[in-house]
C-alpha atoms as a printed R data frame, in Angstrom:
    type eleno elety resid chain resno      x      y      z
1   ATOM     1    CA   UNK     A     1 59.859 36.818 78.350
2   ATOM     2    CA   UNK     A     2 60.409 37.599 74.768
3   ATOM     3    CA   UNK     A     3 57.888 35.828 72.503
4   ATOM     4    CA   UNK     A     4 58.901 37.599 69.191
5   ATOM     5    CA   UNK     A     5 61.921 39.640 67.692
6   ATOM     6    CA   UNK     A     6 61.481 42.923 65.820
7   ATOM     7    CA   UNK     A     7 62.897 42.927 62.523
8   ATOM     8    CA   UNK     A     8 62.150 43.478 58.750
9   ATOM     9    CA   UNK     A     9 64.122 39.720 57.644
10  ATOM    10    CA   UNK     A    10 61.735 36.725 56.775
11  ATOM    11    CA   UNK     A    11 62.795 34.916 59.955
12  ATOM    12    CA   UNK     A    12 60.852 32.508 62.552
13  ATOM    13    CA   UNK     A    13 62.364 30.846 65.467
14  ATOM    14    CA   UNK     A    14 61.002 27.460 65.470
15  ATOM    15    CA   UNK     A    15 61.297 25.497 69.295
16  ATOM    16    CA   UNK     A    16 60.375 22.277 70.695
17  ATOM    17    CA   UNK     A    17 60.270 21.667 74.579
18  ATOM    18    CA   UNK     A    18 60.520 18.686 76.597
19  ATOM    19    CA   UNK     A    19 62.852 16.439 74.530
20  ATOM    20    CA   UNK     A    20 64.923 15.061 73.778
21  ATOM    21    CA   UNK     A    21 63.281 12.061 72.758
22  ATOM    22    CA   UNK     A    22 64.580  8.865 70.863
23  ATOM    23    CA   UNK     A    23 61.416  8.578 68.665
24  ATOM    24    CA   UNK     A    24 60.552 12.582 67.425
25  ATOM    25    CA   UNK     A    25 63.703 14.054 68.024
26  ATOM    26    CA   UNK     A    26 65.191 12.707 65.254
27  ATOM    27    CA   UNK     A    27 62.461 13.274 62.707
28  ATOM    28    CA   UNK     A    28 62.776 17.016 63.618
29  ATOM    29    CA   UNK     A    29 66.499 16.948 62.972
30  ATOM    30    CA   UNK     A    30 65.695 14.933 59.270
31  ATOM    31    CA   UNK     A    31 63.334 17.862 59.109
32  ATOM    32    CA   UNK     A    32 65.045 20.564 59.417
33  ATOM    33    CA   UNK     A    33 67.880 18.865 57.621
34  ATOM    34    CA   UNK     A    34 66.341 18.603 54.655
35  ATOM    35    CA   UNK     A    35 65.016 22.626 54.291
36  ATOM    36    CA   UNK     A    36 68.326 23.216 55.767
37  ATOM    37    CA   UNK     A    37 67.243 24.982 58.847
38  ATOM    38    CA   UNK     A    38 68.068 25.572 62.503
39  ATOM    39    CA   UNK     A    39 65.925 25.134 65.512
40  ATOM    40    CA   UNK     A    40 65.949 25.757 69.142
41  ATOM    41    CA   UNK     A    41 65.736 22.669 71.765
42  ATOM    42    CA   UNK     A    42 64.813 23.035 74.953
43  ATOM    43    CA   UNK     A    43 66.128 20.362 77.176
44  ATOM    44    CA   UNK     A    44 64.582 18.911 80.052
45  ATOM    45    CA   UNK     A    45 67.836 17.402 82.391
46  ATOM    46    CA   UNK     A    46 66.026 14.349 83.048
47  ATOM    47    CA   UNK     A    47 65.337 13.025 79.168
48  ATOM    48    CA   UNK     A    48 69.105 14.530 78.175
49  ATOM    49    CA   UNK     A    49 70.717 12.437 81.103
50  ATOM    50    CA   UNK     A    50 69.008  9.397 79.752
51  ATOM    51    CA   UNK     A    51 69.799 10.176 75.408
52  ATOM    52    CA   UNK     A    52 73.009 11.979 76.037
53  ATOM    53    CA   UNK     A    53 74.120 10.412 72.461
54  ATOM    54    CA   UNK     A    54 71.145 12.898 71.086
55  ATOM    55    CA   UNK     A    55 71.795 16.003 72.730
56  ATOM    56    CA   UNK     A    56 75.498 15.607 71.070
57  ATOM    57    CA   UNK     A    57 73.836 14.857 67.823
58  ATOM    58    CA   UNK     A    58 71.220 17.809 67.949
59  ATOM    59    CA   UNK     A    59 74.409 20.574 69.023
60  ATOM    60    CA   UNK     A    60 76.727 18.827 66.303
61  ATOM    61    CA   UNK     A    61 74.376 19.691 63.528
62  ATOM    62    CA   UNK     A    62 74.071 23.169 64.597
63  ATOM    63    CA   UNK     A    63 70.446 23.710 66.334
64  ATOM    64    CA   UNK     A    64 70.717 25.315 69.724
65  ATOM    65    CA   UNK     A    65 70.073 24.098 72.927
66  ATOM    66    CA   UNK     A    66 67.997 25.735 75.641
67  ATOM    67    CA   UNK     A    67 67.508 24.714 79.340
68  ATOM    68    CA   UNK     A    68 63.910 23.668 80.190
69  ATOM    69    CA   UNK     A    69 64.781 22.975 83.699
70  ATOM    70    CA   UNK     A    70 66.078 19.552 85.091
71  ATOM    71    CA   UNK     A    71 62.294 18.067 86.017
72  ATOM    72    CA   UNK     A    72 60.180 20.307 83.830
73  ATOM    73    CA   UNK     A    73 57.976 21.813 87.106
74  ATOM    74    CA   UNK     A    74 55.928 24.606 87.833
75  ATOM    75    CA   UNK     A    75 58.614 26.738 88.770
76  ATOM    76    CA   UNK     A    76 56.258 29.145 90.821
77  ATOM    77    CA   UNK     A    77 55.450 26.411 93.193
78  ATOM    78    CA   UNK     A    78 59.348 25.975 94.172
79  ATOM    79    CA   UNK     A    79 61.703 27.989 96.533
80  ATOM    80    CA   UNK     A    80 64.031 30.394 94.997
81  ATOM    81    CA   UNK     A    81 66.761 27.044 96.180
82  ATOM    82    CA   UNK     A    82 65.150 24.847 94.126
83  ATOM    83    CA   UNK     A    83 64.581 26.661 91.164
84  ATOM    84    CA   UNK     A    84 68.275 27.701 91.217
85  ATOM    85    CA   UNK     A    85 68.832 23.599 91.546
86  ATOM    86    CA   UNK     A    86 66.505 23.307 88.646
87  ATOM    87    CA   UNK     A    87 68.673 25.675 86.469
88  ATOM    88    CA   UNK     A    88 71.965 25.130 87.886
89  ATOM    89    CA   UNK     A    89 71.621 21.049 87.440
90  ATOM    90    CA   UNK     A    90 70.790 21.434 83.739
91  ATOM    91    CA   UNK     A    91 73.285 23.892 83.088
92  ATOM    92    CA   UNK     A    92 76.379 21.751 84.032
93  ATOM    93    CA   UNK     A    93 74.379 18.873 82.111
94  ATOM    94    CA   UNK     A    94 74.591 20.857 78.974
95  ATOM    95    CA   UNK     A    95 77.939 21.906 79.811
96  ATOM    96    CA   UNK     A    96 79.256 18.621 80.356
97  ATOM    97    CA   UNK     A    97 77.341 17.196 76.910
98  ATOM    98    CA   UNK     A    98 78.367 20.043 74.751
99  ATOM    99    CA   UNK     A    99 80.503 21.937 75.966
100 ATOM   100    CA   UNK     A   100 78.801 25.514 76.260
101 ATOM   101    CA   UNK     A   101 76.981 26.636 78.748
102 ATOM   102    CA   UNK     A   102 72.991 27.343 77.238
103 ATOM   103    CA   UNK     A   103 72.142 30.851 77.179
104 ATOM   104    CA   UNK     A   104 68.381 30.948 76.718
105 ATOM   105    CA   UNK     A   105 65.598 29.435 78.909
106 ATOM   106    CA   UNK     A   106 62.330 28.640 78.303
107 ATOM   107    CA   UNK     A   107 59.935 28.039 81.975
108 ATOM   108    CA   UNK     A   108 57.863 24.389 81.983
109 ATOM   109    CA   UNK     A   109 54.659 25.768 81.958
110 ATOM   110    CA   UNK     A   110 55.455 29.604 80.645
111 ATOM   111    CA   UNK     A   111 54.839 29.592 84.497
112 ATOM   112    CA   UNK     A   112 57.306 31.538 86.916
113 ATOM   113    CA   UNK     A   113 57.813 33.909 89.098
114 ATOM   114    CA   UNK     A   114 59.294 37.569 89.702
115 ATOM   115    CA   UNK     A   115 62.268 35.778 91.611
116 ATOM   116    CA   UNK     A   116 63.164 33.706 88.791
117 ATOM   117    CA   UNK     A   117 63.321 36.700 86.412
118 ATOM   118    CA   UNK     A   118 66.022 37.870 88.870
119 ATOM   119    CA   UNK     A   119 67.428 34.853 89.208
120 ATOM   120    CA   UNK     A   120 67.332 34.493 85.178
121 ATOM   121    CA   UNK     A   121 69.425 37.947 84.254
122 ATOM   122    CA   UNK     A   122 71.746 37.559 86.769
123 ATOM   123    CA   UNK     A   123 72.769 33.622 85.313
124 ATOM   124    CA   UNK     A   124 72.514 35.266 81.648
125 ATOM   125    CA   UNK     A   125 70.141 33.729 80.208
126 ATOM   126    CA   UNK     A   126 67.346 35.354 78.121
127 ATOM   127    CA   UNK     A   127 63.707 33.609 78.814
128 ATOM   128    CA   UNK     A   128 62.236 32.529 75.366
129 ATOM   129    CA   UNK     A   129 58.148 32.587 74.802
130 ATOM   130    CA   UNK     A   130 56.368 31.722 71.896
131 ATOM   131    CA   UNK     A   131 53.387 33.143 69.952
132 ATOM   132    CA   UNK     A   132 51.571 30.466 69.137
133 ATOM   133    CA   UNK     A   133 50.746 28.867 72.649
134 ATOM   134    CA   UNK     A   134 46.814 28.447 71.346
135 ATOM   135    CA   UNK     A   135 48.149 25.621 69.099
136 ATOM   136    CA   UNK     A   136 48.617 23.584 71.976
137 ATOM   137    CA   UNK     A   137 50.453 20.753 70.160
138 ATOM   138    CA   UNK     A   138 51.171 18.723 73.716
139 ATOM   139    CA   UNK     A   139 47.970 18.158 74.063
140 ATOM   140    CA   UNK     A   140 46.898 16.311 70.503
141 ATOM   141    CA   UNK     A   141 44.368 18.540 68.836
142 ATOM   142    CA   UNK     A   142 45.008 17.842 65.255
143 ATOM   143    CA   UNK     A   143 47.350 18.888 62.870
144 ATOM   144    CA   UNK     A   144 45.322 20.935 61.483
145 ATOM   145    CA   UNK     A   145 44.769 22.802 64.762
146 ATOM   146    CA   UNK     A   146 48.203 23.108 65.080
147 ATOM   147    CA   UNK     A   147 49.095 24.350 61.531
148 ATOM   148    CA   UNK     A   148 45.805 26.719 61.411
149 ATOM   149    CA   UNK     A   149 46.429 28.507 65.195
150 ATOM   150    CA   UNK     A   150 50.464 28.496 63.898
151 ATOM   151    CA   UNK     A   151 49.630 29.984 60.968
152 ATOM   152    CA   UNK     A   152 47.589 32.992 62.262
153 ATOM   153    CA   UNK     A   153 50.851 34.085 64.866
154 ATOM   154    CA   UNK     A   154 53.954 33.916 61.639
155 ATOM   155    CA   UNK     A   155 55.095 36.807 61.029
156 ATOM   156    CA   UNK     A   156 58.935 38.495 60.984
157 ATOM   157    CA   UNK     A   157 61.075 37.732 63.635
158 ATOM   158    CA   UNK     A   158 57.703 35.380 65.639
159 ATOM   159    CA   UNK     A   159 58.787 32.624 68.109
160 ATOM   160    CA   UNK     A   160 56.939 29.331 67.493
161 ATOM   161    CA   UNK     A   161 56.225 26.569 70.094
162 ATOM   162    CA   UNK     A   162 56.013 22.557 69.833
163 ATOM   163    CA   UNK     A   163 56.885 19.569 71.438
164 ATOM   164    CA   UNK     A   164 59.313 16.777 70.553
165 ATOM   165    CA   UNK     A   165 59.071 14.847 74.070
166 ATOM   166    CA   UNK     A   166 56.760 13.027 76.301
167 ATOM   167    CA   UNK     A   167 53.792 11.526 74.502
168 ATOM   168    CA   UNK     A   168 52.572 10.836 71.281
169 ATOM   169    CA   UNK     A   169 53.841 13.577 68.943
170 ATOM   170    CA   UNK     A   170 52.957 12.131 65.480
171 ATOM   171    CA   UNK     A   171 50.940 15.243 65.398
172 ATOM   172    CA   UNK     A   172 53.497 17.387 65.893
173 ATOM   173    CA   UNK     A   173 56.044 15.902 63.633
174 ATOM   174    CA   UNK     A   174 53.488 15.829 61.311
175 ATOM   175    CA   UNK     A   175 52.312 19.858 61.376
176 ATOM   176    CA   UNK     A   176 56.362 20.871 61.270
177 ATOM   177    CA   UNK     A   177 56.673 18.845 57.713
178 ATOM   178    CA   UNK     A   178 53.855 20.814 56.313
179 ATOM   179    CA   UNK     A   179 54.998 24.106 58.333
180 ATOM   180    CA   UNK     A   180 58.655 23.917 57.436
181 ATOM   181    CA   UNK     A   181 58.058 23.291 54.061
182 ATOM   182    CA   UNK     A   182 55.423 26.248 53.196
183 ATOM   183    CA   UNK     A   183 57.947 28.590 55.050
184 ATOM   184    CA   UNK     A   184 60.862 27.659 52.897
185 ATOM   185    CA   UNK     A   185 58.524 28.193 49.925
186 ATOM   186    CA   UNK     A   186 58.171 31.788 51.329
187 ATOM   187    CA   UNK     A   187 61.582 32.488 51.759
């Protein structure tokens, strides 16, 4: 699982999980359309079956998209079958919205197993981390909790976590205004 890059460039990867979702979704895009910035989205199959209109709109401005599995479950609790299911569904979901097949993956949970690392490489996809788990933005603990434990993890080439489905994410949305804006200031 790679949770940073090495390099010397004043880079971040910034990622949200579990969308998309009709309410935050599009105030990350307004976001990062204003610093004119990219991000990473990682899908679950369910919530882009149900917004397919948005998962158009999010490739069509340029941000990547990432499976998160179809369901978003613990994918060490599941056969080797069903995890393939898992990936496989999504994939041809993707495929069929955007037409590209998602090369990076990021596990519901950061939970998996050695199988699904195999299972991983030989699909070609690269499984994406993050640094700044601690901030915990899914679970509400203030924005400035999720700025503060954010904060502490940037560096070159670090890959940053939050969430723009299921819930309340006012929080969220709220933290990646402030956080987007200070890092354009930096450059």
């Amino acid at each position: 699982m790679i949770n940073e890059i090495q390099t010397q460039k004043k880079v971040v990867a910034i990622t949200f999980d579990d969308g998309p979702n009709p309410i935050y979704t599009p105030k990350v895009l307004k976001i990062f359309s204003q610093a004119k910035g990219k991000a990473t989205f990682f899908m679950i199959g369910e919530q882009m079956r149900n917004y397919p209109e948005l998962v158009q709109q999010v490739a069509a401005l340029g941000h990547e998209i990432g499976s998160h599995t179809y369901t978003h479950q613990k994918l060490s609790l599941l056969s080797y079958e069903d995890c393939l299911s898992e990936i496989e569904k999504t994939e041809r979901l993707i495929e069929k919205l955007i037409g590209i097949k998602p090369t990076v993956f990021r596990p519901p949970f950061m939970d998996y197993h050695e199988d699904m690392v195999s299972l991983l490489q030989q699909k070609g996809y690269t499984m994406i981390g993050a640094l700044n788990l601690m901030a915990q933005d899914w679970g509400q603990p203030g924005v400035d909790h999720i700025l503060n434990t954010t904060r502490n993890v940037i560096k070159n080439g670090s890959i940053l976590i939050f969430h723009d489905g299921y819930g309340n994410r006012s929080q969220t949305i709220k933290a990646i205004q402030i956080l987007v804006a200070e890092l354009t200031e930096q450059g």
